[in-house]
Tab-separated table of C-alpha atoms and ligand atoms in Angstrom:
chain	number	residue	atom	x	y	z
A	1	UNK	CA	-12.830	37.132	51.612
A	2	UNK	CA	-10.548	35.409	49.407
A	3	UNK	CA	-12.997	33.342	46.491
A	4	UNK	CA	-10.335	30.232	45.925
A	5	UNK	CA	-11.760	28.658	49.464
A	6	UNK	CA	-15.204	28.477	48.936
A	7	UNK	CA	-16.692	25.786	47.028
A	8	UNK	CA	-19.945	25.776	45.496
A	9	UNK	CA	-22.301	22.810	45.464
A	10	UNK	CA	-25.700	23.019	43.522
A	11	UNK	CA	-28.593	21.086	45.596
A	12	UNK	CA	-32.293	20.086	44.591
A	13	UNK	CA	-34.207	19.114	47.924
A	14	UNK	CA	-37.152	17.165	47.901
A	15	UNK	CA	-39.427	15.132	49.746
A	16	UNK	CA	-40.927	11.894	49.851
A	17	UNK	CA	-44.086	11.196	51.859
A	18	UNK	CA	-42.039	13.585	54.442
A	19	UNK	CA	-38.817	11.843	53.914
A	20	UNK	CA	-35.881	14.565	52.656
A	21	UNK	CA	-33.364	13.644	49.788
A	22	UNK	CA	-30.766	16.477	48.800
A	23	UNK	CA	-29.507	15.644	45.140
A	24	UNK	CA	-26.387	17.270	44.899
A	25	UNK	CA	-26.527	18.280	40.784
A	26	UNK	CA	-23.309	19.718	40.926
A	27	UNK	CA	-19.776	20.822	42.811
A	28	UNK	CA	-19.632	17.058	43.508
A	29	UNK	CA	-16.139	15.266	43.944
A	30	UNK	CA	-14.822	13.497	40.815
A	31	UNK	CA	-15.593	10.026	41.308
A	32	UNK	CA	-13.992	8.541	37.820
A	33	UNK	CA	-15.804	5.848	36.111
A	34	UNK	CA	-16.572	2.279	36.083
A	35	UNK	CA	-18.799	0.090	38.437
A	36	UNK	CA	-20.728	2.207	41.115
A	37	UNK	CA	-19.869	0.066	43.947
A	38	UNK	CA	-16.181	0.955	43.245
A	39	UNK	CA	-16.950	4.721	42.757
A	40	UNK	CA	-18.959	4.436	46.121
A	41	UNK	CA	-15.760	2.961	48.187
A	42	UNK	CA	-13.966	6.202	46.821
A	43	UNK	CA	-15.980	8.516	47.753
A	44	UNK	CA	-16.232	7.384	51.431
A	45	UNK	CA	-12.035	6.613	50.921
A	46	UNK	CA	-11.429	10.102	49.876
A	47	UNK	CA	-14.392	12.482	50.009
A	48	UNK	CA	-16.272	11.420	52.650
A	49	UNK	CA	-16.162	15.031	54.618
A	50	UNK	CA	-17.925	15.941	51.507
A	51	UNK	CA	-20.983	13.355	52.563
A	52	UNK	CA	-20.866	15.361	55.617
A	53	UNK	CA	-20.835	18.776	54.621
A	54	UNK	CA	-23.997	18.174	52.402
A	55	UNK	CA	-26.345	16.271	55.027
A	56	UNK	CA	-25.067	17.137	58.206
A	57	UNK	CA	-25.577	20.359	60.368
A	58	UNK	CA	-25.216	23.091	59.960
A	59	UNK	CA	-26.484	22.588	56.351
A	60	UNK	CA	-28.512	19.408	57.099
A	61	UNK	CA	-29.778	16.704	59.744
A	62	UNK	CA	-29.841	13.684	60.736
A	63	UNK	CA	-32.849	13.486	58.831
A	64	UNK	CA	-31.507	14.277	55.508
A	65	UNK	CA	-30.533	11.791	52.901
A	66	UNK	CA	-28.309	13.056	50.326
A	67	UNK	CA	-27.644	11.315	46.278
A	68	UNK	CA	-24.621	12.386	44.475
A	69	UNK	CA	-25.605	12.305	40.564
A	70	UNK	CA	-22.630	10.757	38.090
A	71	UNK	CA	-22.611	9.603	35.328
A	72	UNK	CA	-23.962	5.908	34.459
A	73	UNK	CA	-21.458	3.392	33.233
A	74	UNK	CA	-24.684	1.673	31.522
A	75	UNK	CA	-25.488	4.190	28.928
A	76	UNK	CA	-28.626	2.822	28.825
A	77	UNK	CA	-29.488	4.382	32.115
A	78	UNK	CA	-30.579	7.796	32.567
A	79	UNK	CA	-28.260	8.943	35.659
A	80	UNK	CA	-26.194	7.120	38.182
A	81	UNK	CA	-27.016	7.647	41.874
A	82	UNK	CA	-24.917	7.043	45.102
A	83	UNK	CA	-26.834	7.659	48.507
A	84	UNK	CA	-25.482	8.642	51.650
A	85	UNK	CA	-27.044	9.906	54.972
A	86	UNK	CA	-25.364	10.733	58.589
A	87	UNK	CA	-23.320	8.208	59.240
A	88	UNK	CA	-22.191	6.984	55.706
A	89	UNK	CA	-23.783	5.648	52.384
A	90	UNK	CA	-26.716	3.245	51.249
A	91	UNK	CA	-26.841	0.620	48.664
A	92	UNK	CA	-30.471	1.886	47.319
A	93	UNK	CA	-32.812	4.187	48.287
A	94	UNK	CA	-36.423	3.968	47.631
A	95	UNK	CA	-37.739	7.439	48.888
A	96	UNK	CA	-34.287	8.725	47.420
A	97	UNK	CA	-35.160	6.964	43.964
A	98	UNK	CA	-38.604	9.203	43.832
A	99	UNK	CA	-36.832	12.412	45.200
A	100	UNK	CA	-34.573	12.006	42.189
A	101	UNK	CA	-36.739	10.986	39.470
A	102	UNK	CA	-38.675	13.971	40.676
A	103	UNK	CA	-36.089	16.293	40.285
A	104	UNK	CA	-34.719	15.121	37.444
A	105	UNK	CA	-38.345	16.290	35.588
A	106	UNK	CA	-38.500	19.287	37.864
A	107	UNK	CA	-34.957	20.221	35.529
A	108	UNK	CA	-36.528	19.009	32.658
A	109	UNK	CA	-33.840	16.146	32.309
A	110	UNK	CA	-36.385	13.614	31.662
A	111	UNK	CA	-40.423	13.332	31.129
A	112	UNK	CA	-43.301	10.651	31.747
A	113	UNK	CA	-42.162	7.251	30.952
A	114	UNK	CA	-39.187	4.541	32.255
A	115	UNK	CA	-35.915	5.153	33.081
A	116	UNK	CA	-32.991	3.137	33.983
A	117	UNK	CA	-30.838	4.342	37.330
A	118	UNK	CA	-27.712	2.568	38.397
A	119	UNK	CA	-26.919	2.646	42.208
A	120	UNK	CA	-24.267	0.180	43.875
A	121	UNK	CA	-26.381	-2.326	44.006
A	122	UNK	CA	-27.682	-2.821	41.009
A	123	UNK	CA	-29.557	-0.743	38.413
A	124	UNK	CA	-33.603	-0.184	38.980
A	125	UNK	CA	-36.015	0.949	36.799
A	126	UNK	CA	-38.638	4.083	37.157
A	127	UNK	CA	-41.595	5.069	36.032
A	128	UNK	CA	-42.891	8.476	36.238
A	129	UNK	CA	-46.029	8.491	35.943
A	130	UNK	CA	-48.375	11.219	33.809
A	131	UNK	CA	-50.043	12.566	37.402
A	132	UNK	CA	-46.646	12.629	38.832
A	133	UNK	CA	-46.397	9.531	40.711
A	134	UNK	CA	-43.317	7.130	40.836
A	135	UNK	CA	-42.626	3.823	40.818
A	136	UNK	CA	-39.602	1.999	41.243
A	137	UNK	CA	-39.088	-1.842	39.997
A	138	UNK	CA	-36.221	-2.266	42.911
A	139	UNK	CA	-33.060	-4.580	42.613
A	140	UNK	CA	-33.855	-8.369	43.830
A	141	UNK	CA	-34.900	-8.450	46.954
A	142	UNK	CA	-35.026	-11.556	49.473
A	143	UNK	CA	-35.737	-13.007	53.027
A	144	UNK	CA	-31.878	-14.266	54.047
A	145	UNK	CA	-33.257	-16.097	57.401
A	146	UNK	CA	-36.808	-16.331	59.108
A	147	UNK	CA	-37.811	-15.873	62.856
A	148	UNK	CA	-33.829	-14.948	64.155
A	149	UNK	CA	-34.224	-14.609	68.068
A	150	UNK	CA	-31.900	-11.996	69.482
A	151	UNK	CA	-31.251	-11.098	73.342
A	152	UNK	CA	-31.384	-7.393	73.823
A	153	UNK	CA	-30.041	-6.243	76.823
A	154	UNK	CA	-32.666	-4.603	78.850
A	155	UNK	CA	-35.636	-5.535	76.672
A	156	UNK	CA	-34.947	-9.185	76.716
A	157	UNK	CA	-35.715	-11.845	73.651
A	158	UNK	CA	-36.644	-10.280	70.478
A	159	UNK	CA	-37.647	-12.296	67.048
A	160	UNK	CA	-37.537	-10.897	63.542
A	161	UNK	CA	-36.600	-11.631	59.785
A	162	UNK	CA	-33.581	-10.737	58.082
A	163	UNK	CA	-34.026	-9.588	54.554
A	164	UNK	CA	-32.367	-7.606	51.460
A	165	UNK	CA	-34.625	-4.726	49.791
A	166	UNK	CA	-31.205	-2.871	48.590
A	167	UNK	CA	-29.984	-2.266	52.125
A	168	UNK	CA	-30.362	-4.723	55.280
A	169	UNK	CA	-33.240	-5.132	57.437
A	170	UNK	CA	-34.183	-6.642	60.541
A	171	UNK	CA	-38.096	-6.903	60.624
A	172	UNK	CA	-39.765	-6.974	63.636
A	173	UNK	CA	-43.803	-8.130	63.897
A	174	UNK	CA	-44.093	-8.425	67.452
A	175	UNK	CA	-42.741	-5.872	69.825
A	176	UNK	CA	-44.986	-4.916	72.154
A	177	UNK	CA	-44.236	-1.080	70.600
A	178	UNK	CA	-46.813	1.431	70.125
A	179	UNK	CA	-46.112	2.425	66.896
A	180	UNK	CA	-47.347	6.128	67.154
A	181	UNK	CA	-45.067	9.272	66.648
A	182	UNK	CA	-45.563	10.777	70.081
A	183	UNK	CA	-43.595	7.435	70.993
A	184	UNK	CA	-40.578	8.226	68.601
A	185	UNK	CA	-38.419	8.302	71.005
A	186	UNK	CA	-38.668	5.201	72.667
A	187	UNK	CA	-38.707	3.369	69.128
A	188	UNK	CA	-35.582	4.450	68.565
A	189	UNK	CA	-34.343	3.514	71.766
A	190	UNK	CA	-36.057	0.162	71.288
A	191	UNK	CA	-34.720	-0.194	67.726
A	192	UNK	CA	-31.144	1.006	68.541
A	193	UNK	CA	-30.841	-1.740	70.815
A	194	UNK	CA	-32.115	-4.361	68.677
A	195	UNK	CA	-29.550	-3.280	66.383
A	196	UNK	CA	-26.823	-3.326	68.411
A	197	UNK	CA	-27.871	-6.629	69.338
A	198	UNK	CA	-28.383	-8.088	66.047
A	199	UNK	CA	-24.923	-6.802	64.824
A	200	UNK	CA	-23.005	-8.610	67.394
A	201	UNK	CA	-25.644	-12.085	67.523
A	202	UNK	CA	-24.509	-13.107	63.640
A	203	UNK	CA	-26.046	-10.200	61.517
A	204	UNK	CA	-23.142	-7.181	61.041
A	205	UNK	CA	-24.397	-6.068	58.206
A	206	UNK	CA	-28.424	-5.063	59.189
A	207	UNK	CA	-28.509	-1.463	59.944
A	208	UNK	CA	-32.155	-0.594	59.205
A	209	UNK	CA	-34.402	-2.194	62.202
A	210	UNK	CA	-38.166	-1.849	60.737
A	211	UNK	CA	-41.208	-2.048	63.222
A	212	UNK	CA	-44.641	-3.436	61.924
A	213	UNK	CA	-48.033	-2.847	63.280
A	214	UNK	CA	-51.883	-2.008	62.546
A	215	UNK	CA	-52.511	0.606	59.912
A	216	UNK	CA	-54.181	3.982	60.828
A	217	UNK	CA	-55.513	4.685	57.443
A	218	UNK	CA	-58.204	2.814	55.738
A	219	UNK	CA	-56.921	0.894	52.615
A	220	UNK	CA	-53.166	0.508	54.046
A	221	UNK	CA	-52.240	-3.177	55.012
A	222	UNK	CA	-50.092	-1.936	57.770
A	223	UNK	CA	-47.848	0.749	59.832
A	224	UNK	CA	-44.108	0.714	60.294
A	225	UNK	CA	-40.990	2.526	62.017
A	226	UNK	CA	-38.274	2.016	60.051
A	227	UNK	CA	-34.818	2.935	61.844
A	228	UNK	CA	-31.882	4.109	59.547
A	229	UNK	CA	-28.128	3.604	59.850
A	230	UNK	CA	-27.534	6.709	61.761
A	231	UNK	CA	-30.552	6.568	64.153
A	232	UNK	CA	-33.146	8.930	62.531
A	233	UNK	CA	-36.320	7.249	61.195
A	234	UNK	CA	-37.558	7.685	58.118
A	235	UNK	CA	-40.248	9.696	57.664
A	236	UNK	CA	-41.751	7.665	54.657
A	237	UNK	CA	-42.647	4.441	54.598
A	238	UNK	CA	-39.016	3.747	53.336
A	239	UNK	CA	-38.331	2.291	50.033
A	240	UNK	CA	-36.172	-0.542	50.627
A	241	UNK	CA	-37.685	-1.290	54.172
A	242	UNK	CA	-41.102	-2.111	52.398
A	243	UNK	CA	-38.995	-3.714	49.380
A	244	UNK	CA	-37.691	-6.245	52.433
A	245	UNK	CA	-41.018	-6.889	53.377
A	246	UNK	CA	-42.894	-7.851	50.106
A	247	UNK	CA	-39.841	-10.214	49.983
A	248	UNK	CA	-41.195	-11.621	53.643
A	249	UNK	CA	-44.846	-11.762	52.496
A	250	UNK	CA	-44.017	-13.361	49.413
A	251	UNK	CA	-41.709	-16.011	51.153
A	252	UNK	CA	-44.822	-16.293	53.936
A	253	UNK	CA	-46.976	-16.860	51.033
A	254	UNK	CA	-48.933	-14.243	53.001
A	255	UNK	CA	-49.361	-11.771	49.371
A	256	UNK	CA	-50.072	-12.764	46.058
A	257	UNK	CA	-47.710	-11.914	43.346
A	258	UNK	CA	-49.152	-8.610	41.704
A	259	UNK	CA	-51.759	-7.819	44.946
A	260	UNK	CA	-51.031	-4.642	46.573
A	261	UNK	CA	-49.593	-3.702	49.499
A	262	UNK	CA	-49.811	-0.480	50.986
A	263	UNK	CA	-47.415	0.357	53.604
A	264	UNK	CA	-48.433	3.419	55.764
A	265	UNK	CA	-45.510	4.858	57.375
A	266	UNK	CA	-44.836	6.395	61.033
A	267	UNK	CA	-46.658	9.691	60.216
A	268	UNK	CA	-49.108	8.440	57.575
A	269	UNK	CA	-47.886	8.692	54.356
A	270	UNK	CA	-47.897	5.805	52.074
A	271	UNK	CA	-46.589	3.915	49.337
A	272	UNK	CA	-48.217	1.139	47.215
A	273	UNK	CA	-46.515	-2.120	46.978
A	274	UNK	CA	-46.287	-4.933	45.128
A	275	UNK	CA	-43.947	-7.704	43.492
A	276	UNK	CA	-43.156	-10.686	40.745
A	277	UNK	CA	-41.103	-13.704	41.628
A	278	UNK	CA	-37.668	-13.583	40.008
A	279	UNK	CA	-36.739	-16.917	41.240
A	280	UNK	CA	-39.159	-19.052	43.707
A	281	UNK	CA	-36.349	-21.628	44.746
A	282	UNK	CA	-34.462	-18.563	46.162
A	283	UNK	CA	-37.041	-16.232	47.322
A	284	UNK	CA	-36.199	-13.631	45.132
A	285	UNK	CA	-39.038	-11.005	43.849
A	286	UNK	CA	-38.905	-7.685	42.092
A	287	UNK	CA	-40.448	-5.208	43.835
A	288	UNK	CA	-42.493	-2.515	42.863
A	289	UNK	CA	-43.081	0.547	44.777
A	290	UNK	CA	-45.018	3.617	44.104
A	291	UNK	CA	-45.080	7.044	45.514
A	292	UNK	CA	-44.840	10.797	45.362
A	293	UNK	CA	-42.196	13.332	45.704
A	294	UNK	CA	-42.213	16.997	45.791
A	295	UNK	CA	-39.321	19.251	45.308
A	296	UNK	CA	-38.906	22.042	47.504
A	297	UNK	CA	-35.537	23.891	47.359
A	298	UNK	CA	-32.921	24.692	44.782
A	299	UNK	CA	-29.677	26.322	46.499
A	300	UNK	CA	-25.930	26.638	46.310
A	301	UNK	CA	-24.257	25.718	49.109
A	302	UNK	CA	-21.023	27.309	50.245
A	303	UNK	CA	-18.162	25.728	51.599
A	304	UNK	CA	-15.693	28.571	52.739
A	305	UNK	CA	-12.783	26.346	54.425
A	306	UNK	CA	-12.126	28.864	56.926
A	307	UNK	CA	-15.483	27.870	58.180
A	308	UNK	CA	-14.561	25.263	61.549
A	309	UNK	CA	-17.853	23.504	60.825
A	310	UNK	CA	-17.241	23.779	56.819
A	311	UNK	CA	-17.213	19.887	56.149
A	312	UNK	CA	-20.923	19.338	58.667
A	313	UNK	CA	-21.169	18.293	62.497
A	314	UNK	CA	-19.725	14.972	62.381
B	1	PYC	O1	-36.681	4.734	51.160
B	1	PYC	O2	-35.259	3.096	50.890
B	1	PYC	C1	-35.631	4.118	51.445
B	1	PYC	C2	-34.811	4.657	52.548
B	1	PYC	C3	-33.674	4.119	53.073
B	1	PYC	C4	-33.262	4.979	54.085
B	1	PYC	C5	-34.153	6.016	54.150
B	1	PYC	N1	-35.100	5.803	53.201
């Protein structure tokens, strides 16, 4: 086997509340420097089979999110982050953000106390916590419209918020959806359609549909679904999803600035949430969210080109 067409890429997994994030540490493409946002369009304008070879099959799933680590134009921040999934790449990541803080102090990169991250959308700050917890002050995050009404086709009228937590949500109180796992798959169904129909009725750029209901834990304020770009749902209570909300609640006056919020997620995990006005007039608050993250792989990946399913399952 000739050696020059096999590349190597060095991976930490890790989970959040059940939610995967592969941080590829090295073997990445060279993105250059500058602004984020800019090194993001590159890397889906020229090295977006790479996206693909790291978190789809055979190597990954639908499931997994993967964070390419480069180097900060602040120098103030620790590490610079893109995320990208199955389909393409993410402004933020909240479960990401934990995965990586995580690993970053699994490689003894950093220890208890904050650090600044810049993504695309802005740069965050996190706290890892002494016990191990994290929690991530998240870019500004806002309601952009109240109570849109949307026809789905074969569902029929469906009303929900649309709001910025460092991706696009649509949020969605009342759906008449048991929100239990055994009914995954007809959330997704339900969600994809929403979607689809919220895309073409005014809102192109949502692509995270998030489902609220009652809480099955005592002490969480409530249960979602949350439905990612490329249909999977995240397994945690997702970062940015619950980011959107506190922005609803705090518009709906329904939570106090500094109360908690725990968000309990379609198979019970949780993070604690909470947030500070940035600007009342616009609806913008910092969020705050906290939760847990465990690492549990280290591995090189091999990309021999020779391989017909060497860039993923796309
Ligand atoms: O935790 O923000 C998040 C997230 C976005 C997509 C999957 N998880």
């Amino acid at each position: 086997m000739s050696k020059s067409t096999v590349h190597q890429i060095k991976i930490v997994d890790s989970h959040t509340g059940g939610e995967p994030t592969r941080i590829v540490i090295a073997g990445g493409p060279d993105l250059g420097s500058g602004p984020l946002a800019g090194r993001r369009e590159k890397f889906q304008r020229e090295f977006d089979r790479f996206r693909s070879a790291v978190v789809n099959e055979p190597r990954g799933s639908e499931v997994v999110v993967g964070a390419l680590l480069v180097e900060p134009e602040d120098k103030s921040c620790v590490a610079g982050v893109i995320f990208f999934n199955n389909v393409g790449y993410l402004g933020m990541c909240g479960h990401g953000t934990i995965g990586l803080v995580v690993t970053l102090a699994h490689l003894g990169k950093i220890k208890p106390g904050d650090h600044k991250i810049e993504t695309p959308v802005g740069i965050i700050t996190a706290t890892l916590h002494p016990n191990g917890e994290v929690s991530v002050a998240n870019v500004p995050s806002w309601r952009a419209k109240k109570s849109v009404t949307v026809d789905v086709p074969g569902i029929g009228p469906v009303t929900g918020d649309v709001a910025w937590g460092g991706n696009w949500f649509f949020l969605i109180e009342q759906h008449g959806q048991e929100l239990t796992l055994t009914n995954a798959e007809q959330l997704t169904d339900f969600c994809w359609r929403v979607r689809q129909a919220v895309n073409a009725q005014g809102f192109p750029e949502v692509d995270h549909v998030e489902l609220f209901g009652l809480p099955a834990l005592p002490g969480a304020h409530s249960r979602n679904f949350v439905q990612c770009p490329g249909k999977a749902y995240d397994r945690s209570p997702c970062g940015t999803g619950t980011s959107a909300k506190l922005a609803c609640l705090a518009a709906d006056g329904k939570l106090a600035e500094g109360a908690m919020w725990v968000q309990e997620s379609i198979i019970g995990s949780t993070f604690a949430g909470k947030f500070r006005w940035l600007d009342r007039a616009t609806g913008k608050v910092e969020p705050l969210i906290t939760g847990t993250a465990f690492v549990n792989a280290e591995a090189t990946h091999l990309l021999d080109e020779r391989d017909p399913f060497c860039w993923g399952i796309r």
